[in-house]
PDB file of C-alpha atoms in Angstrom:
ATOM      1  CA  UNK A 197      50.527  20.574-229.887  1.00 54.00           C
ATOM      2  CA  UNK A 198      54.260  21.819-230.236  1.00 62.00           C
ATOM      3  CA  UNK A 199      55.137  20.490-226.358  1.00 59.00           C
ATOM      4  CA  UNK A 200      52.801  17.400-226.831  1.00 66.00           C
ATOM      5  CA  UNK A 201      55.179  14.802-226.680  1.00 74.00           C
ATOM      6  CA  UNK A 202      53.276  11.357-225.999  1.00 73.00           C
ATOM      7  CA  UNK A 203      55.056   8.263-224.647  1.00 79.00           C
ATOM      8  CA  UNK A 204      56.617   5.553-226.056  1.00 81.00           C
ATOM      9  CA  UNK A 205      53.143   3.328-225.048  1.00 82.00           C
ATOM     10  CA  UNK A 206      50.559   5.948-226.459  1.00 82.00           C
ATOM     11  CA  UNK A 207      53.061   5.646-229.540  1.00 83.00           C
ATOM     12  CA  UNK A 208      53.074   2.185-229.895  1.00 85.00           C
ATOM     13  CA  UNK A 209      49.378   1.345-229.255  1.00 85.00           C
ATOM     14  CA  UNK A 210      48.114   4.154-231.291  1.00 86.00           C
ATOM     15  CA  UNK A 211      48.271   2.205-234.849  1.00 88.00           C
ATOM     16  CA  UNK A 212      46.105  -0.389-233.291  1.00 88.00           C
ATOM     17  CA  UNK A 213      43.740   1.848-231.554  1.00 87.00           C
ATOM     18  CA  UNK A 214      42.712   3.750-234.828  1.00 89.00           C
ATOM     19  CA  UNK A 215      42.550   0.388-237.013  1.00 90.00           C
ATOM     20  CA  UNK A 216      39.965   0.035-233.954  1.00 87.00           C
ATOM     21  CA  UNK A 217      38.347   2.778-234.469  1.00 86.00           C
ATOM     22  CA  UNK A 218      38.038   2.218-237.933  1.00 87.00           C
ATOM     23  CA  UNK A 219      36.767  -0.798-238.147  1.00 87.00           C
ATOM     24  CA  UNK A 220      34.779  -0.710-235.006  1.00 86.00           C
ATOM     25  CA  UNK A 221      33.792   2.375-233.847  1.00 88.00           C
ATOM     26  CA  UNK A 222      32.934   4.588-236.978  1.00 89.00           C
ATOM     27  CA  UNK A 223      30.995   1.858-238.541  1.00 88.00           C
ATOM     28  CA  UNK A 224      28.690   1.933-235.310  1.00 88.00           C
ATOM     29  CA  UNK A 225      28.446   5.184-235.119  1.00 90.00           C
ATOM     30  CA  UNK A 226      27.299   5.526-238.484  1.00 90.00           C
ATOM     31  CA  UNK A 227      24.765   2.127-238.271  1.00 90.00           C
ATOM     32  CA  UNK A 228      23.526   4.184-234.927  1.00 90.00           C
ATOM     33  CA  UNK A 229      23.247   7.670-236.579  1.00 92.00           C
ATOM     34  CA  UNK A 230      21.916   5.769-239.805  1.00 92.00           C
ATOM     35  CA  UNK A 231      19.034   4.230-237.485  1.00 91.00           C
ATOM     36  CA  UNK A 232      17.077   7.402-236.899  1.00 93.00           C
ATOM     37  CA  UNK A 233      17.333   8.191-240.582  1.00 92.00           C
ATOM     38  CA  UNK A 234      15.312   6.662-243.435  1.00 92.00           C
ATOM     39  CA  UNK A 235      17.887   5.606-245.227  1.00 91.00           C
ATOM     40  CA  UNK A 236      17.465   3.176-247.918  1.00 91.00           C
ATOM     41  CA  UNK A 237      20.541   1.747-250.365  1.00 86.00           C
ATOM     42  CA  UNK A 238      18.597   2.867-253.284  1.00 87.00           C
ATOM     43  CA  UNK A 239      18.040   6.510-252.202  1.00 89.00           C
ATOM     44  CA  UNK A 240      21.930   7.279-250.929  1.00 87.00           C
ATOM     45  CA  UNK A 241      20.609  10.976-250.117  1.00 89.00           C
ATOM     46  CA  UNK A 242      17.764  10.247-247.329  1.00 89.00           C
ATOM     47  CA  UNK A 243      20.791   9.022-245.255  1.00 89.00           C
ATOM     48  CA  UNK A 244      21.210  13.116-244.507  1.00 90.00           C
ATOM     49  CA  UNK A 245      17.272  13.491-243.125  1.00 89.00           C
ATOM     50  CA  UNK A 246      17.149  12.525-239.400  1.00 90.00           C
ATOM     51  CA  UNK A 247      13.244  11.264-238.136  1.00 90.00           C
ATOM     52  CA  UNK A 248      14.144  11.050-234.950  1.00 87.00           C
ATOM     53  CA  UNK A 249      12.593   7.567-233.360  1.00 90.00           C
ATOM     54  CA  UNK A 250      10.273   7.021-235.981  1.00 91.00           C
ATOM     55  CA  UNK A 251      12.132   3.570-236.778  1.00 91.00           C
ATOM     56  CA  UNK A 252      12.614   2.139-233.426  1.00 90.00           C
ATOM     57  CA  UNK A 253       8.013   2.687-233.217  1.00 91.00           C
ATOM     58  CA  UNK A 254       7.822   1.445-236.164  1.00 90.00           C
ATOM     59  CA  UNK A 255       9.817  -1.759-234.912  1.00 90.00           C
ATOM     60  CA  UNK A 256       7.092  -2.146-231.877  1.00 88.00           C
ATOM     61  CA  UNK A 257       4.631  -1.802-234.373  1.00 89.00           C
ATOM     62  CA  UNK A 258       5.618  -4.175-236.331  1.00 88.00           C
ATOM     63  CA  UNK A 259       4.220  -7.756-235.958  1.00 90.00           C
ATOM     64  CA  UNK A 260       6.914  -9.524-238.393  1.00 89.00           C
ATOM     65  CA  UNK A 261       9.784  -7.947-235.956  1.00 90.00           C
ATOM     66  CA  UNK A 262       7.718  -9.820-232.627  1.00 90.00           C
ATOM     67  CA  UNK A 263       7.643 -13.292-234.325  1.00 91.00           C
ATOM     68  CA  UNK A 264      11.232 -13.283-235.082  1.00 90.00           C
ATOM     69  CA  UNK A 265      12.205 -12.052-231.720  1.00 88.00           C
ATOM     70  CA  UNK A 266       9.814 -15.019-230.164  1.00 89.00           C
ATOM     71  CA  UNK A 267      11.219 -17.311-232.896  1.00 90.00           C
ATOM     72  CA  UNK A 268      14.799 -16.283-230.977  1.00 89.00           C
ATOM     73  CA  UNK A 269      13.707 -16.373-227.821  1.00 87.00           C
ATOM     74  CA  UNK A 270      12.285 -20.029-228.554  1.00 90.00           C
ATOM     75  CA  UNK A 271      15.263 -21.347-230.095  1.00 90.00           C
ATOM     76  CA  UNK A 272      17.725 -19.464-227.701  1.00 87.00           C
ATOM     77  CA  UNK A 273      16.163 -21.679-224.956  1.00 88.00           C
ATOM     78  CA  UNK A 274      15.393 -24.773-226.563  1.00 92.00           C
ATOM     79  CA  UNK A 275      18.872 -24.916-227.643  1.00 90.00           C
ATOM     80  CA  UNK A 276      21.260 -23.758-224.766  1.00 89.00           C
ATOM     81  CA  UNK A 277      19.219 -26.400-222.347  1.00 90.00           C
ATOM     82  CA  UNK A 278      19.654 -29.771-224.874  1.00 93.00           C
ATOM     83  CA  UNK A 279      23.233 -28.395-225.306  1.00 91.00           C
ATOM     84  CA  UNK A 280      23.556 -28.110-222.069  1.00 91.00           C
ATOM     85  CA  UNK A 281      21.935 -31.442-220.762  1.00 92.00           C
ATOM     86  CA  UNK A 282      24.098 -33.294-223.916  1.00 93.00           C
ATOM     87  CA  UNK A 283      27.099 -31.798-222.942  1.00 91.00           C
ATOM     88  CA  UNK A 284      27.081 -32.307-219.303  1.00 91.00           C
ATOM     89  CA  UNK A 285      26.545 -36.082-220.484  1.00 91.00           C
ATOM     90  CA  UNK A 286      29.949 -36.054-222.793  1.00 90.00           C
ATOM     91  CA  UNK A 287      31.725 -34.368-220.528  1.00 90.00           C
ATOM     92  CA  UNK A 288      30.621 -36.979-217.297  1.00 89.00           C
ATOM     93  CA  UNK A 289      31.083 -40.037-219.685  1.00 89.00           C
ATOM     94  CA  UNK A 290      34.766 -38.504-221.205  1.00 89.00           C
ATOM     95  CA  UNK A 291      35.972 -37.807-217.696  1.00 86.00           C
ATOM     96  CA  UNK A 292      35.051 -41.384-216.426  1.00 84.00           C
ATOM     97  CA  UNK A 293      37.157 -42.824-219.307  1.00 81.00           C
ATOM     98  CA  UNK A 294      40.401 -44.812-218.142  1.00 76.00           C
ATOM     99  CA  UNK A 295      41.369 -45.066-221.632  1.00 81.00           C
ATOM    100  CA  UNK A 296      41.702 -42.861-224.942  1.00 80.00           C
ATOM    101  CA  UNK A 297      40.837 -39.670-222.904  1.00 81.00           C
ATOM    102  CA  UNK A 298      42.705 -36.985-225.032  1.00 83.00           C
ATOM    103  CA  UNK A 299      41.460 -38.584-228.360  1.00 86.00           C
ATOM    104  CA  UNK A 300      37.468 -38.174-226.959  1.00 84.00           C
ATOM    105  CA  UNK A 301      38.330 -35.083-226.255  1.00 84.00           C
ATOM    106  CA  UNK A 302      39.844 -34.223-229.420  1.00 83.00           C
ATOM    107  CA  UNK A 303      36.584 -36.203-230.973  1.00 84.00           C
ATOM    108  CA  UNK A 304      34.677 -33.519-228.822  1.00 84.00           C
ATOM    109  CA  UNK A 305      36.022 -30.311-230.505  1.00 84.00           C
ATOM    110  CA  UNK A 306      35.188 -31.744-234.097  1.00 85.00           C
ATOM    111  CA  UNK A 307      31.820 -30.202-234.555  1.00 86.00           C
ATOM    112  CA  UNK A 308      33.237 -26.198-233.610  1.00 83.00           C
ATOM    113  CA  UNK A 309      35.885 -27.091-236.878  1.00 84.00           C
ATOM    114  CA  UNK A 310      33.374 -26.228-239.090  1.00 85.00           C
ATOM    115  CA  UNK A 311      31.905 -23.187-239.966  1.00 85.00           C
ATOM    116  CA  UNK A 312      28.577 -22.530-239.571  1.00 86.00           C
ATOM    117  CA  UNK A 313      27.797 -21.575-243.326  1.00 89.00           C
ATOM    118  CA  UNK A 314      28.949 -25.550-244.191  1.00 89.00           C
ATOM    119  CA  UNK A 315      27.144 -26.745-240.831  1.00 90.00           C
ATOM    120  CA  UNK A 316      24.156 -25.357-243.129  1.00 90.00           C
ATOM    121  CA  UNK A 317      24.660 -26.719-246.157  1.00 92.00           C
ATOM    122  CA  UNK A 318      25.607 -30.311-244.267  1.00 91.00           C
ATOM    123  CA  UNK A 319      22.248 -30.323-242.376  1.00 92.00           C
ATOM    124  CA  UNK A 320      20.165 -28.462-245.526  1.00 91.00           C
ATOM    125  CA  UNK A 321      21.510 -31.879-247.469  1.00 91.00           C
ATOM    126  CA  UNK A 322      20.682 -34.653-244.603  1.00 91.00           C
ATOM    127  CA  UNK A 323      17.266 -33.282-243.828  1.00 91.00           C
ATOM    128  CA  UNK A 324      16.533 -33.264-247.982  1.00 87.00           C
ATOM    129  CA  UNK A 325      12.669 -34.542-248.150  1.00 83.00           C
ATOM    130  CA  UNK A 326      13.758 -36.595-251.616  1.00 82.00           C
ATOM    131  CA  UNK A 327      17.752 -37.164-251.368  1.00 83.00           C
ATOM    132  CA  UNK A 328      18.320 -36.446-247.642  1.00 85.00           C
ATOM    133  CA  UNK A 329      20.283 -39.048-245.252  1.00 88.00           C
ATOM    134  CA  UNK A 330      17.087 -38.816-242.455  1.00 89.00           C
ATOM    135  CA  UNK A 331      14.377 -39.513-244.805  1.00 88.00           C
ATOM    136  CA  UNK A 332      16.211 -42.547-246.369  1.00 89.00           C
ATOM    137  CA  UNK A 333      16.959 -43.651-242.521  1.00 89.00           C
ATOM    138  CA  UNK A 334      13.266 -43.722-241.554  1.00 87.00           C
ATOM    139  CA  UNK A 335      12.078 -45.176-244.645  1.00 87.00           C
ATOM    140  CA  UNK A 336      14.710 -48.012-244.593  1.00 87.00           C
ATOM    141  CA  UNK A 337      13.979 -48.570-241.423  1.00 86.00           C
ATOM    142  CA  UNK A 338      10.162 -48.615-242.219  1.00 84.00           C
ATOM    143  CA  UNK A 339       9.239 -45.865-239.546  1.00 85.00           C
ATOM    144  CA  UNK A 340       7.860 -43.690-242.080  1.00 83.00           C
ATOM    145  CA  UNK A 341       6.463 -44.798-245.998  1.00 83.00           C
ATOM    146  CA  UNK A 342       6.182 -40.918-247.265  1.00 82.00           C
ATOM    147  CA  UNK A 343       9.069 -38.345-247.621  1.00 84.00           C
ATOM    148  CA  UNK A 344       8.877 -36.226-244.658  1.00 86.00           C
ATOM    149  CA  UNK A 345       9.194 -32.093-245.469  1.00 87.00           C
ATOM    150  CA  UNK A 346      11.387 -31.349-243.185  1.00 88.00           C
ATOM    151  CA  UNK A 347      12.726 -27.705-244.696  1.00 88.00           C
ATOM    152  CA  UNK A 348       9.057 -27.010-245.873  1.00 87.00           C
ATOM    153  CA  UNK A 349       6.873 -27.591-243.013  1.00 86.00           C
ATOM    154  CA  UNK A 350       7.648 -24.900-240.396  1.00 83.00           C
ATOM    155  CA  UNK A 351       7.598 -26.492-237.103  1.00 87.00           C
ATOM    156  CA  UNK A 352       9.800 -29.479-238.541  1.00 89.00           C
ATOM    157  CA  UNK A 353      12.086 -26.473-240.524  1.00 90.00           C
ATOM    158  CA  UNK A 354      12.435 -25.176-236.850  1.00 90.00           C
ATOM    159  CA  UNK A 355      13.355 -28.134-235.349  1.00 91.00           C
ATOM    160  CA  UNK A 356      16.331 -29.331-238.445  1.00 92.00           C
ATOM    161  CA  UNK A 357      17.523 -25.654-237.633  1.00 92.00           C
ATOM    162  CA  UNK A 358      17.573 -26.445-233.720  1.00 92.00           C
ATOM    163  CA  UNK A 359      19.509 -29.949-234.394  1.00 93.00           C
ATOM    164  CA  UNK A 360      22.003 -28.338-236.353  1.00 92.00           C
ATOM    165  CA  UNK A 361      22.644 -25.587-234.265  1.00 91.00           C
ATOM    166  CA  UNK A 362      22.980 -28.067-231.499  1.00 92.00           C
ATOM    167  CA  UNK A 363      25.206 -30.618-232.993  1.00 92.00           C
ATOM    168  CA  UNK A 364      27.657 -27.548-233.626  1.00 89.00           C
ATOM    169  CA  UNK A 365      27.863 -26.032-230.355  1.00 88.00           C
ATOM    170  CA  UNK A 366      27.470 -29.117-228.083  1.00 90.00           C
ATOM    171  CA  UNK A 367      31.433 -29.662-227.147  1.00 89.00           C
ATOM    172  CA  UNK A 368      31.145 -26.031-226.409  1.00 88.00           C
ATOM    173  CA  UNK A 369      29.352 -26.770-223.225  1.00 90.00           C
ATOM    174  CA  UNK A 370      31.265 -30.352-223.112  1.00 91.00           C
ATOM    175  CA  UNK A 371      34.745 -28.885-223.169  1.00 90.00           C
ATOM    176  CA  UNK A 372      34.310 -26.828-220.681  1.00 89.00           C
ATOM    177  CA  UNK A 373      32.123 -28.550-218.615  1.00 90.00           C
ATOM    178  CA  UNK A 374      34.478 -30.803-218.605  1.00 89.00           C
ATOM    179  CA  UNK A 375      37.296 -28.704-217.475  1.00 88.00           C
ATOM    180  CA  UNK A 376      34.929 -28.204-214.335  1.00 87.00           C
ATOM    181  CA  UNK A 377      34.850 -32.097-213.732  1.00 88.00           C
ATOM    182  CA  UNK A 378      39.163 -32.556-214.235  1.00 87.00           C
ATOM    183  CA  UNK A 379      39.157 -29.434-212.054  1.00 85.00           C
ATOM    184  CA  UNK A 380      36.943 -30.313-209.062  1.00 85.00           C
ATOM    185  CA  UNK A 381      39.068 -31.733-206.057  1.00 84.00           C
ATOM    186  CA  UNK A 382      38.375 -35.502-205.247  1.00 84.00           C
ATOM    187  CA  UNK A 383      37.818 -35.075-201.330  1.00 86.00           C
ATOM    188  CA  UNK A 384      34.375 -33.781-201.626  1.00 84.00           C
ATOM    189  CA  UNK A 385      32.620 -36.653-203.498  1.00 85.00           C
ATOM    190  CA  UNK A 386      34.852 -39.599-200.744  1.00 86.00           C
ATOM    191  CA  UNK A 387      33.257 -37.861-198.087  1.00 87.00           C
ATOM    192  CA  UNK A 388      29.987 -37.844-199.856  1.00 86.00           C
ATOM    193  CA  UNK A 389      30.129 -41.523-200.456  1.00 86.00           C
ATOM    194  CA  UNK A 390      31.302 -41.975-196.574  1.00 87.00           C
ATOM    195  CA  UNK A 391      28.359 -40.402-195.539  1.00 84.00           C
ATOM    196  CA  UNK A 392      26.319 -43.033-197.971  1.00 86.00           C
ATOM    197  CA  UNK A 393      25.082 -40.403-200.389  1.00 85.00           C
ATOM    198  CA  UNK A 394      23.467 -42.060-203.428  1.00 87.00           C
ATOM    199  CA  UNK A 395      25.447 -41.481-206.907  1.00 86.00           C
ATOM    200  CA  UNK A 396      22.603 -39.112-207.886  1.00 88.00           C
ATOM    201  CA  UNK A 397      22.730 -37.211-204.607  1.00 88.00           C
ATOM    202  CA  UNK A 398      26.548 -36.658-204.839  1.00 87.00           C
ATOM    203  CA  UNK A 399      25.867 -35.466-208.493  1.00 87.00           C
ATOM    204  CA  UNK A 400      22.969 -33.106-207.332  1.00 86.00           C
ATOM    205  CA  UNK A 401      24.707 -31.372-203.653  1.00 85.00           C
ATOM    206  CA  UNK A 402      28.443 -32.354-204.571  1.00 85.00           C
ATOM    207  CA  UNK A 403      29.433 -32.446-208.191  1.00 87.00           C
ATOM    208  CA  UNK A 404      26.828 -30.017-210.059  1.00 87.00           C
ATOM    209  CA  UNK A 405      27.263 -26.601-207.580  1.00 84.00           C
ATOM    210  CA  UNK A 406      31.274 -26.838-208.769  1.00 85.00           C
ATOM    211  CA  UNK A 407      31.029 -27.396-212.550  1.00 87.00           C
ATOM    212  CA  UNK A 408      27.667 -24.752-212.384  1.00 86.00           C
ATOM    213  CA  UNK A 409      29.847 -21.920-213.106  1.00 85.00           C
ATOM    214  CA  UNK A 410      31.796 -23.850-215.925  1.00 87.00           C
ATOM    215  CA  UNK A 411      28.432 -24.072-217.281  1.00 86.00           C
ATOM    216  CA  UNK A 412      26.816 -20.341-217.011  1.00 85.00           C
ATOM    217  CA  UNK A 413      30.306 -19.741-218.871  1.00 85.00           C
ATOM    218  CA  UNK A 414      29.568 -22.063-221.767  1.00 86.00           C
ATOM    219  CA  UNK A 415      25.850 -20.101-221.518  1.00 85.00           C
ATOM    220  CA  UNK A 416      27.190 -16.797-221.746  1.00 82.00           C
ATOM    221  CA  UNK A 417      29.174 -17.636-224.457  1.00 83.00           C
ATOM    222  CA  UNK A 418      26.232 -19.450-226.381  1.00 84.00           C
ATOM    223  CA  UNK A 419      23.461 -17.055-225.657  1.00 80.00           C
ATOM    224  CA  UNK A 420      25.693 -14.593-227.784  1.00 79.00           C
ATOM    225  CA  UNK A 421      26.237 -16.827-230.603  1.00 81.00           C
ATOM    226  CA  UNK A 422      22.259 -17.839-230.942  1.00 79.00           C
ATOM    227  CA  UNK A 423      20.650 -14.577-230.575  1.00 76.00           C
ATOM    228  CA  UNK A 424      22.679 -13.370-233.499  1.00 77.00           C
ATOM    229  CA  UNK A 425      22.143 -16.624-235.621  1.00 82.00           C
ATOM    230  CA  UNK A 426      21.842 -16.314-239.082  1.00 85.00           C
ATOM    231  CA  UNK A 427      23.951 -18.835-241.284  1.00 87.00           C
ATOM    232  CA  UNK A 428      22.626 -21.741-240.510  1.00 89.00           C
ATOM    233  CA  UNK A 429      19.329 -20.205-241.368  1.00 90.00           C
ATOM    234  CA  UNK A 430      19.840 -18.569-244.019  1.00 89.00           C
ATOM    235  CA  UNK A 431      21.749 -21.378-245.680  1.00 90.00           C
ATOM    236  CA  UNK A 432      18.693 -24.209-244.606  1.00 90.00           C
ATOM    237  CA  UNK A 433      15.317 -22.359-244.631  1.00 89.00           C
ATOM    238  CA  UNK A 434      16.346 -18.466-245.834  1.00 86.00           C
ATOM    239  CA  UNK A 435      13.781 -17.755-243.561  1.00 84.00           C
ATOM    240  CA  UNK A 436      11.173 -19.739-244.676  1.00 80.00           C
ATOM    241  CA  UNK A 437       8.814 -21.359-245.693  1.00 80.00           C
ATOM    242  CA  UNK A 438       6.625 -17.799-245.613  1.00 79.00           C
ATOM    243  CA  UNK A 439       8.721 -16.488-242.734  1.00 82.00           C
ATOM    244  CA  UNK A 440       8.140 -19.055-240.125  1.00 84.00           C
ATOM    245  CA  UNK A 441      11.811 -19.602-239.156  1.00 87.00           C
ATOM    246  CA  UNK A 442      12.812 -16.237-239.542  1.00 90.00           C
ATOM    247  CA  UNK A 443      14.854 -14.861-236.431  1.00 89.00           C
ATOM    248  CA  UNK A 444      15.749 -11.887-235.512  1.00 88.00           C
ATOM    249  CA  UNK A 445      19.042 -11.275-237.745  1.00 87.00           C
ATOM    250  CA  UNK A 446      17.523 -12.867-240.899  1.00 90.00           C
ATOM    251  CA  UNK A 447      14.601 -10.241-240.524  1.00 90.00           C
ATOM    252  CA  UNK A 448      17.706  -7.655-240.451  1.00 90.00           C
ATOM    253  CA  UNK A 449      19.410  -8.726-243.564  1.00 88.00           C
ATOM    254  CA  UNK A 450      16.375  -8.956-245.294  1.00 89.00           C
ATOM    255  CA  UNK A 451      15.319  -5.670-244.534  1.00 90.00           C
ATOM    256  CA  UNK A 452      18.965  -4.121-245.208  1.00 88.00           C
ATOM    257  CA  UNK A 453      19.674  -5.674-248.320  1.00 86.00           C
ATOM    258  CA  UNK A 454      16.582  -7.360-250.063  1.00 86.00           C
ATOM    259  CA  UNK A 455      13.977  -4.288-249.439  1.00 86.00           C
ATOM    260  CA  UNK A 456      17.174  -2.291-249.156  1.00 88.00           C
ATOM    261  CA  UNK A 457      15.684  -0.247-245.785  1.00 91.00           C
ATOM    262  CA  UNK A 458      19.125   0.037-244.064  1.00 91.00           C
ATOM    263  CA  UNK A 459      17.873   2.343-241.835  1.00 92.00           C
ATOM    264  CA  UNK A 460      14.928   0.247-240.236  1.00 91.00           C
ATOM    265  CA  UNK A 461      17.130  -2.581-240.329  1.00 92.00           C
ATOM    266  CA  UNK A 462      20.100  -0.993-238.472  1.00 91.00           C
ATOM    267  CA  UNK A 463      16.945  -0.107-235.999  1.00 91.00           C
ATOM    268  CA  UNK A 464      16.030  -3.391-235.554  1.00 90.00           C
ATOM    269  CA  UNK A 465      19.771  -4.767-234.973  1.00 89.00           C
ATOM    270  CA  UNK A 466      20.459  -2.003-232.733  1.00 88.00           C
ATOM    271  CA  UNK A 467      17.058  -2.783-230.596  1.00 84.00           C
ATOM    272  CA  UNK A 468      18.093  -6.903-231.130  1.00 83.00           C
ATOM    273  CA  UNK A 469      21.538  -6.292-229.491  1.00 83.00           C
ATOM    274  CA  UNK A 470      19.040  -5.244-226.071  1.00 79.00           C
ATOM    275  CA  UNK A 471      18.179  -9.400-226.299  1.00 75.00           C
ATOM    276  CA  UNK A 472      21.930 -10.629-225.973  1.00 78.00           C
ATOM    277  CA  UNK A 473      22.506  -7.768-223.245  1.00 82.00           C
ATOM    278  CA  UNK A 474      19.806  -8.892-221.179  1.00 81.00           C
ATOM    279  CA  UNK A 475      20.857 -12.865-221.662  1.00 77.00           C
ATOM    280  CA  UNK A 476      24.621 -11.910-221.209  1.00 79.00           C
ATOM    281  CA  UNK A 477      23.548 -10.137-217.835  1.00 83.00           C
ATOM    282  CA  UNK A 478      21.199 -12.618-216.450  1.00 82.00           C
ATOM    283  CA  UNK A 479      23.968 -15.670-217.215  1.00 78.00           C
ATOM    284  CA  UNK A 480      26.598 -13.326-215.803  1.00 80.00           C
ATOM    285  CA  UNK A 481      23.984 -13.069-212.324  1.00 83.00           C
ATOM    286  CA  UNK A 482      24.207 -16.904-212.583  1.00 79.00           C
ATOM    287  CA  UNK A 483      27.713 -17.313-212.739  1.00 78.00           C
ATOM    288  CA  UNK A 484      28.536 -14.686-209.932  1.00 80.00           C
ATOM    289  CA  UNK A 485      25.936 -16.408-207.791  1.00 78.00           C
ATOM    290  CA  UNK A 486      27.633 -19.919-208.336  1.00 73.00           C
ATOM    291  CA  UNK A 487      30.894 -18.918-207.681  1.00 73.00           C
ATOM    292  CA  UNK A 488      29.591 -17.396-204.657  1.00 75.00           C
ATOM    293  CA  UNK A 489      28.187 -20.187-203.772  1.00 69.00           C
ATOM    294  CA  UNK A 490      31.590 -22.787-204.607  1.00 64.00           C
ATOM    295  CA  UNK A 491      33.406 -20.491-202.375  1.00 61.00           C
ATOM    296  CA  UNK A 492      31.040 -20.323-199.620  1.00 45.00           C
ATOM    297  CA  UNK A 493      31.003 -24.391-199.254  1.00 49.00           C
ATOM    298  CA  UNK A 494      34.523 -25.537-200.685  1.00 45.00           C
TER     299      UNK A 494
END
């Protein structure tokens, strides 16, 4: 090392590559290694005795591990589509506005202010079955005469979490959907309406195929954020009631710090991860393809 003399930009990025490396890459390294040990928090020394895959079978064993990942799967998709669908509505509605168009969009971005732990404790609150804004609603309006259980009955738990995870991410897919919309170049819908398209038929050939990629952005981004969702969970339902909203990262906390199994749980994360791969890949196909696709026409 006496002749090793680096240069001046190996010197200068070095301080930030090894605050990278150790705050990023040794604590993988270690969650990886620590994944085909059994190590638990209460028993520091079994995090020295390697079992080889023994977690990662035990994960496709395991029937708790399958609900959550179908629980993920379920709400992944039911909420990226209404997010979608509502946000492709702002953003069409915003862009046709002659007036007041920066303060709708500024209107828009409200919901990503907050944080997900107090979109939690907001939505735990409104969907309260004896002091909670919704059940007050319906009764005052006289749709319902009874308290409904919203956080205690697990298919309406599920569906409180899915509204509040979609009222938080909705100007996601707005903003930038809208972006696609101020972005598009006018010519192609006049000629659509000179050849007498119908409004929906310019929206379908015309106006969707350019924002498409706008939206498999807003996707990508989204698919990441839901298939590691865990605040707004945790915060409404922890979980339950009896484990019927638990998803994927819930399960992993649980496991990690409640039965204190770090080991299985860093399994399970590290096997979880393979879920927002495949979804980043298949919305990254999408994209590609609709780009593609923009260039090939326009």
């Amino acid at each position: 090392m006496k002749g090793f003399k680096p240069s001046a930009p190996i010197l200068l990025l070095l301080p930030a590559f090894v605050v990278l490396a150790a705050v990023v890459l040794v604590p993988l390294l270690l969650s990886l290694y620590s994944s085909f040990t059994p190590f638990r928090l209460t028993r520091p020394e079994t995090f020295f005795v390697l079992i080889g895959f023994r977690n990662y079978f035990s994960i496709l064993s395991n029937p708790d591990f399958w609900y959550a990942f179908g629980r993920t799967v379920l709400l992944l998709t039911v909420a990226l589509n209404l997010e979608m669908l509502l946000g492709l509505g702002l953003a069409m509605l915003v862009e046709k506005a002659t007036r007041g168009q920066r303060i709708l969009r500024t209107l828009m971005m409200f919901p990503m202010m907050f944080s997900p732990i107090l979109v939690g404790f907001q939505f735990k609150f409104m969907f309260n079955d004896n002091i909670g804004l919704v059940n007050n609603a319906l009764q005052s309006l006289g749709i319902t005469q009874d308290a409904i259980p919203w956080l205690i009955e697990s298919h309406l738990a599920f569906t409180a979490i899915t509204i509040a995870e979609v009222w938080s991410s909705t100007s996601i897919f707005a903003i930038l959907i809208l972006a696609g919309l101020l972005a598009m170049p006018k010519e192609p819908i006049e000629a659509a309406r000179v050849d007498g398209c119908t409004p929906w038929q310019t929206f379908r050939y015309v106006t969707w195929p350019f924002v498409m990629p706008f939206a498999y952005i807003a996707m990508t981004i989204r698919s990441l954020d839901v298939a590691r969702a865990y605040d707004i969970v945790k915060i409404m339902t922890d979980g339950g009631p009896a484990g019927r909203t638990e998803l994927l990262w819930t399960l992993v906390g649980r496991t990690a710090y409640s039965d204190a199994r770090m080991g299985l749980a860093n399994a399970m994360a590290y096997f979880s991860i393979l879920l927002s791969i495949a979804f980043t890949v298949y919305f990254y196909n999408k994209l590609a393809a609709a780009r593609a696709q923009i260039g090939a026409e326009w």
